[in-house]
Tab-separated table of C-alpha atoms in Angstrom:
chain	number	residue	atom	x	y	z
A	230	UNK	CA	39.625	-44.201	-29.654
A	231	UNK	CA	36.079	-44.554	-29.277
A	232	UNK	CA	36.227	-47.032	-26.255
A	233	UNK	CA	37.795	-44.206	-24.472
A	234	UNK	CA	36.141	-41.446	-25.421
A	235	UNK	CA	39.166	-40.034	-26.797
A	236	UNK	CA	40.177	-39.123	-23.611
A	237	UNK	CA	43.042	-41.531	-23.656
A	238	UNK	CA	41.951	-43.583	-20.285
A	239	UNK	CA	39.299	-46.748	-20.564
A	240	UNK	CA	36.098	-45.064	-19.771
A	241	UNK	CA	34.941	-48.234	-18.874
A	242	UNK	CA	37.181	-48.991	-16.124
A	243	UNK	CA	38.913	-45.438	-14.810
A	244	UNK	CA	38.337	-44.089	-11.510
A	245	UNK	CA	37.126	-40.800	-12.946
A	246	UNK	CA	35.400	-42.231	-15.331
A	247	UNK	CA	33.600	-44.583	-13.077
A	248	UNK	CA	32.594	-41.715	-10.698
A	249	UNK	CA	32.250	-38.853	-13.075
A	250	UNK	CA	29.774	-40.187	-16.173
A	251	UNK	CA	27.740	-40.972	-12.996
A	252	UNK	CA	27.624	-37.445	-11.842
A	253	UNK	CA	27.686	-35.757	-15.182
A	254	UNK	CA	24.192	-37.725	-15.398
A	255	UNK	CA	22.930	-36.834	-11.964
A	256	UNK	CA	24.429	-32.758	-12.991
A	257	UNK	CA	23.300	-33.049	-16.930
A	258	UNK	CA	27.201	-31.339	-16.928
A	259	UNK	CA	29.043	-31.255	-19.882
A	260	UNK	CA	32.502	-32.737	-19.229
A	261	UNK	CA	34.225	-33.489	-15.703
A	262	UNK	CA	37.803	-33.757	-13.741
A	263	UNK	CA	39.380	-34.707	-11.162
A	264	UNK	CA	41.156	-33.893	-8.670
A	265	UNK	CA	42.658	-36.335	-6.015
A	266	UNK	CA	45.055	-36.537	-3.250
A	267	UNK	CA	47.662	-38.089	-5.278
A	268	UNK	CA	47.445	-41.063	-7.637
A	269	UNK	CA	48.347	-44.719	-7.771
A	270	UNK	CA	49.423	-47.120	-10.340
A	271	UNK	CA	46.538	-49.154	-12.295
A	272	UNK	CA	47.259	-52.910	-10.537
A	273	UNK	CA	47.664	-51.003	-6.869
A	274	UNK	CA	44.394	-51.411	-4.493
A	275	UNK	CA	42.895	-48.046	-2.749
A	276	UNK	CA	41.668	-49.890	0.963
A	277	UNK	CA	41.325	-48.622	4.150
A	278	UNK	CA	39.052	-45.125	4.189
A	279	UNK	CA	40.207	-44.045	0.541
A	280	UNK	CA	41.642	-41.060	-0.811
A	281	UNK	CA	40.059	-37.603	-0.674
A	282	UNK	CA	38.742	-36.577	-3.981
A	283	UNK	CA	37.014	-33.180	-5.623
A	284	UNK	CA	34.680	-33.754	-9.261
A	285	UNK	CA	34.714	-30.359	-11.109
A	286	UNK	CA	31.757	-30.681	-13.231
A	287	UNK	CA	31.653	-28.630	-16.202
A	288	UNK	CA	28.620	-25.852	-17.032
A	289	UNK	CA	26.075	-28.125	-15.012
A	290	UNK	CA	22.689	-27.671	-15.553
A	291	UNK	CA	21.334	-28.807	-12.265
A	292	UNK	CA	22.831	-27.540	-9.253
A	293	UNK	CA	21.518	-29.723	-6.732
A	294	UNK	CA	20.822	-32.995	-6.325
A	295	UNK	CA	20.648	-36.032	-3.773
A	296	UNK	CA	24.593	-36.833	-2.690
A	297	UNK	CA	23.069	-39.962	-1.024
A	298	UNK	CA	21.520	-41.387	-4.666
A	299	UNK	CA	24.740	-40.260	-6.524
A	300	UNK	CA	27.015	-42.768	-4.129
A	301	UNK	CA	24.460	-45.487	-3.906
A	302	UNK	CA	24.465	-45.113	-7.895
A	303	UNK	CA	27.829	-44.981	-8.382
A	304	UNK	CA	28.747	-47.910	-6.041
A	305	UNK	CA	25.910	-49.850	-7.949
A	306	UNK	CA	27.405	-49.562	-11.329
A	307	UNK	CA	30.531	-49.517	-10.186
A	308	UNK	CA	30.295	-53.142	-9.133
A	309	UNK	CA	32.581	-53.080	-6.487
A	310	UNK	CA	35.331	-51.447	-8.613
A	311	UNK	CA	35.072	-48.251	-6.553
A	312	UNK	CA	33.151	-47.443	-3.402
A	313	UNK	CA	32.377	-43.745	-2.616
A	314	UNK	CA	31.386	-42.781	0.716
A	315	UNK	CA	30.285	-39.068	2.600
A	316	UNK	CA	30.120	-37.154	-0.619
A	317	UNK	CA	29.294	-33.442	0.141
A	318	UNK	CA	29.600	-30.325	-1.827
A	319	UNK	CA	32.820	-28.273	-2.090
A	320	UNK	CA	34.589	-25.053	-3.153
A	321	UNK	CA	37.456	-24.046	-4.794
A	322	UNK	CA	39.447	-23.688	-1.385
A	323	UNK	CA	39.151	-27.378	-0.859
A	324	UNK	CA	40.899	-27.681	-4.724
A	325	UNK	CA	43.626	-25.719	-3.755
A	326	UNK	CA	44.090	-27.427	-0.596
A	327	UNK	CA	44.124	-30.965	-2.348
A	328	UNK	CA	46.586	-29.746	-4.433
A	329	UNK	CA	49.049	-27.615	-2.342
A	330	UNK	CA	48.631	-30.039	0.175
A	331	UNK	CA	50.662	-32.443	-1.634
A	332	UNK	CA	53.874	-32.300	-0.596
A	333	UNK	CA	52.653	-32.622	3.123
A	334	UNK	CA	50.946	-35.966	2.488
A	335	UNK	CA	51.646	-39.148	3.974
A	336	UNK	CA	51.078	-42.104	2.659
A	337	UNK	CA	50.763	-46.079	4.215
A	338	UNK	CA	51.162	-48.480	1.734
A	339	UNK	CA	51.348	-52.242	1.655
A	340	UNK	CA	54.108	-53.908	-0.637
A	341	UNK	CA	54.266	-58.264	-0.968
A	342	UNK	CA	58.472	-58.511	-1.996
A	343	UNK	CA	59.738	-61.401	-4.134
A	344	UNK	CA	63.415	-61.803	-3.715
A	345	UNK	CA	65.831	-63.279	-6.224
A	346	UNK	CA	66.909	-65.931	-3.503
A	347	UNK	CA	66.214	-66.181	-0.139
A	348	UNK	CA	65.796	-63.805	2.613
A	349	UNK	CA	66.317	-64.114	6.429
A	350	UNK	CA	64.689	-62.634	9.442
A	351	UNK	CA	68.025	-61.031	10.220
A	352	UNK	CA	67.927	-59.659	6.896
A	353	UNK	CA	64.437	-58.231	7.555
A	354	UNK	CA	65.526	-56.569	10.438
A	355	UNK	CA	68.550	-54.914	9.080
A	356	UNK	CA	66.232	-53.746	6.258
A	357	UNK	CA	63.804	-52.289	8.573
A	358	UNK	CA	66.496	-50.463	10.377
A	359	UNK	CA	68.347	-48.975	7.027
A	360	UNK	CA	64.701	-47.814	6.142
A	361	UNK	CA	63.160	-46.428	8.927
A	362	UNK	CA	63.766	-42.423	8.729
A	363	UNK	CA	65.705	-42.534	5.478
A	364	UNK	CA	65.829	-40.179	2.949
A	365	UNK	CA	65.078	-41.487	-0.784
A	366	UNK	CA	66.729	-40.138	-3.805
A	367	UNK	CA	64.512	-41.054	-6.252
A	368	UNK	CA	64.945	-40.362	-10.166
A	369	UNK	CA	61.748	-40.259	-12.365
A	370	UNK	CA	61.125	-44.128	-12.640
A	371	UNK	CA	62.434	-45.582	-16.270
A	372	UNK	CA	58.815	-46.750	-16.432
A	373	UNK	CA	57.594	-43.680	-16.942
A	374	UNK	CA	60.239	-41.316	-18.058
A	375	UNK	CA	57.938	-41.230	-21.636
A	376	UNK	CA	55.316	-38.981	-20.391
A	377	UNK	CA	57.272	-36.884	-17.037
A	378	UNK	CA	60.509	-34.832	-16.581
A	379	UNK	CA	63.866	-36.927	-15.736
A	380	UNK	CA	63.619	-35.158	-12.180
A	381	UNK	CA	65.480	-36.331	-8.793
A	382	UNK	CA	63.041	-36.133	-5.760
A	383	UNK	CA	63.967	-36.366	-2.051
A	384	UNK	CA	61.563	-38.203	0.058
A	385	UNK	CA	60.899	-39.599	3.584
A	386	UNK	CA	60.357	-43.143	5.054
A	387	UNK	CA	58.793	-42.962	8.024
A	388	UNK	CA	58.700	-46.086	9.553
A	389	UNK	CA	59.042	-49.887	8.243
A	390	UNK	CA	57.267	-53.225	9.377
A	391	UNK	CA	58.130	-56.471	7.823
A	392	UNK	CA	56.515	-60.170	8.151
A	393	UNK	CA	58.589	-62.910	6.259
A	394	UNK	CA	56.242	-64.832	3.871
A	395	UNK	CA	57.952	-67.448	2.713
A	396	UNK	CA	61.518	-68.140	1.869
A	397	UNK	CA	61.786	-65.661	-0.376
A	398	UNK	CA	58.905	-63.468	-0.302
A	399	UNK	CA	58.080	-61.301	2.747
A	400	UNK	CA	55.237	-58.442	3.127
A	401	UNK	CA	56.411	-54.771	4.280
A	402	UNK	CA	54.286	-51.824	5.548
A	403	UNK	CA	55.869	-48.645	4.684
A	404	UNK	CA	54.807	-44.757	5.760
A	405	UNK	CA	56.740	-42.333	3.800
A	406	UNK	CA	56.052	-38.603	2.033
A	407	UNK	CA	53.370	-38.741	-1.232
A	408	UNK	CA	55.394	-38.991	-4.617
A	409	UNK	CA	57.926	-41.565	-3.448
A	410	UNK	CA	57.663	-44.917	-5.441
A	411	UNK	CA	57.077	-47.743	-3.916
A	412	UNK	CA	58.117	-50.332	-6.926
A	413	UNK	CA	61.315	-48.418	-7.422
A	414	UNK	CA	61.897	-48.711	-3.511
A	415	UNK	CA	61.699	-52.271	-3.412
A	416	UNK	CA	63.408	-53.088	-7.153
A	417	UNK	CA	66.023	-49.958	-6.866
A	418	UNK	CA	65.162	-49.328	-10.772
A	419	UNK	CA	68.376	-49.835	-11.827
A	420	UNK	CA	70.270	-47.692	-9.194
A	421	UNK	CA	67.700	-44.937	-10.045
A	422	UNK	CA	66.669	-44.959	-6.749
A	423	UNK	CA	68.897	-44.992	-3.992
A	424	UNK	CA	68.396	-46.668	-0.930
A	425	UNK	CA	66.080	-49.241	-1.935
A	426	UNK	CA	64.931	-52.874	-0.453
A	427	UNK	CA	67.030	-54.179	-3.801
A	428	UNK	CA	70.231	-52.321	-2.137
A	429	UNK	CA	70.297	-52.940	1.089
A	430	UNK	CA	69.672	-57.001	0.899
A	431	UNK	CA	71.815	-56.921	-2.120
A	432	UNK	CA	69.296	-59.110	-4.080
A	433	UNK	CA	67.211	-58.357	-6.841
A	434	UNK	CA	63.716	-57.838	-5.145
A	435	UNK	CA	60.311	-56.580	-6.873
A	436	UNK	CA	56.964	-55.708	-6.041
A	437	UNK	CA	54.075	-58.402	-6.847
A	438	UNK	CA	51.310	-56.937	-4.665
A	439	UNK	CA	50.729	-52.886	-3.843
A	440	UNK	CA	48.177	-51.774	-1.511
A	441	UNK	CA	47.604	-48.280	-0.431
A	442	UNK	CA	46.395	-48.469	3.258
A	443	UNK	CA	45.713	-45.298	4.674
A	444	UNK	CA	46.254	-41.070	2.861
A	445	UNK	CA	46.897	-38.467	5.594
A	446	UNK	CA	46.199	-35.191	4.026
A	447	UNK	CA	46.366	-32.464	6.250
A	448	UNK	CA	43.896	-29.858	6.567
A	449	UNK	CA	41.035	-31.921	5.394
């Protein structure tokens, strides 16, 4: 559509978008990508020091400008919607490394849990200790199964913290591997993924609030 430049993504409010048309400008380049350390659902919040990122620019015209003006720019019209910070110029390598680099990732992310009646401290606790180490078998969530592969994917949970909310809400810390799902950890998605916050308390649980607090990529 024309909104989104028929790229199929809101130009106005994309990540890419919001950092590349800014250095397209600043490059008078004729398209952009990019390439990230892994990506997030829309309504989940990038804090902490972010997630490393490389723009390919496309058959740029200018091959050097000031990095300082393009952040200061970008955070300007960004309007708070994304922050960039210590942009330098890379290679290819780094690409590569972003991308095979992927599988070693951890990720610390910040989940708010509603649960279909209440929950307990002790139930915390045993939840924390089912967690803690475990590995996830995780089918491709029902969510998206329109657009990816019906694939089953093994991954890691590192370590759990939980702080009880309310009487049936509680907020949970989680480290695990990059590519596990975090909404299909705490809801189960249907027994799609297996164990899962739903599973172990035995109560339907979802995810109101995601967070993504801190991306260890190695080698960067």
């Amino acid at each position: 559509c024309p909104e989104c430049g028929w790229r199929g993504v809101d130009v106005r409010s994309s990540v890419e978008t919001l950092i590349g048309e800014v250095m397209k400008r600043f490059f008078e380049a004729e398209d952009y990508r990019l390439h990230a350390a892994g990506r997030e659902d829309y309504d989940a919040r990038m804090l902490g020091s972010g997630r490393p990122f490389v723009i390919e620019l496309v058959r740029p015209k200018v091959r050097r400008v000031s990095l300082r003006e393009v952040e200061r720019t970008v955070n300007e019209e960004a309007g708070g919607a994304v922050e960039v910070s210590g942009l330098r110029y890379a290679d290819w390598e780094l690409v590569e490394i972003l991308k095979s680099g992927a599988t070693e990732t951890r990720k610390v992310y910040r989940a708010v849990v509603e649960v279909e009646g209440e929950v307990t401290p002790s139930e915390l606790s045993e939840l924390k200790r089912a967690l803690s180490g475990a590995i996830v078998e995780q089918r491709t969530p029902t969510r998206v199964l329109r657009r990816r592969a019906d694939l089953l994917r093994k991954r890691r949970v590192y370590s759990v913290e939980t702080r009880l909310l309310g009487p049936r809400s509680f907020e949970m810390i989680v480290e695990c591997d990059g590519g596990l799902y975090i909404k299909e950890l705490v809801s189960g998605d249907d027994g799609r993924t297996r164990p899962s916050v739903s599973s172990i308390l035995g109560k339907k649980a979802f995810c109101r609030e995601l967070d993504v607090l801190e991306v260890k990529t190695p080698h960067l």
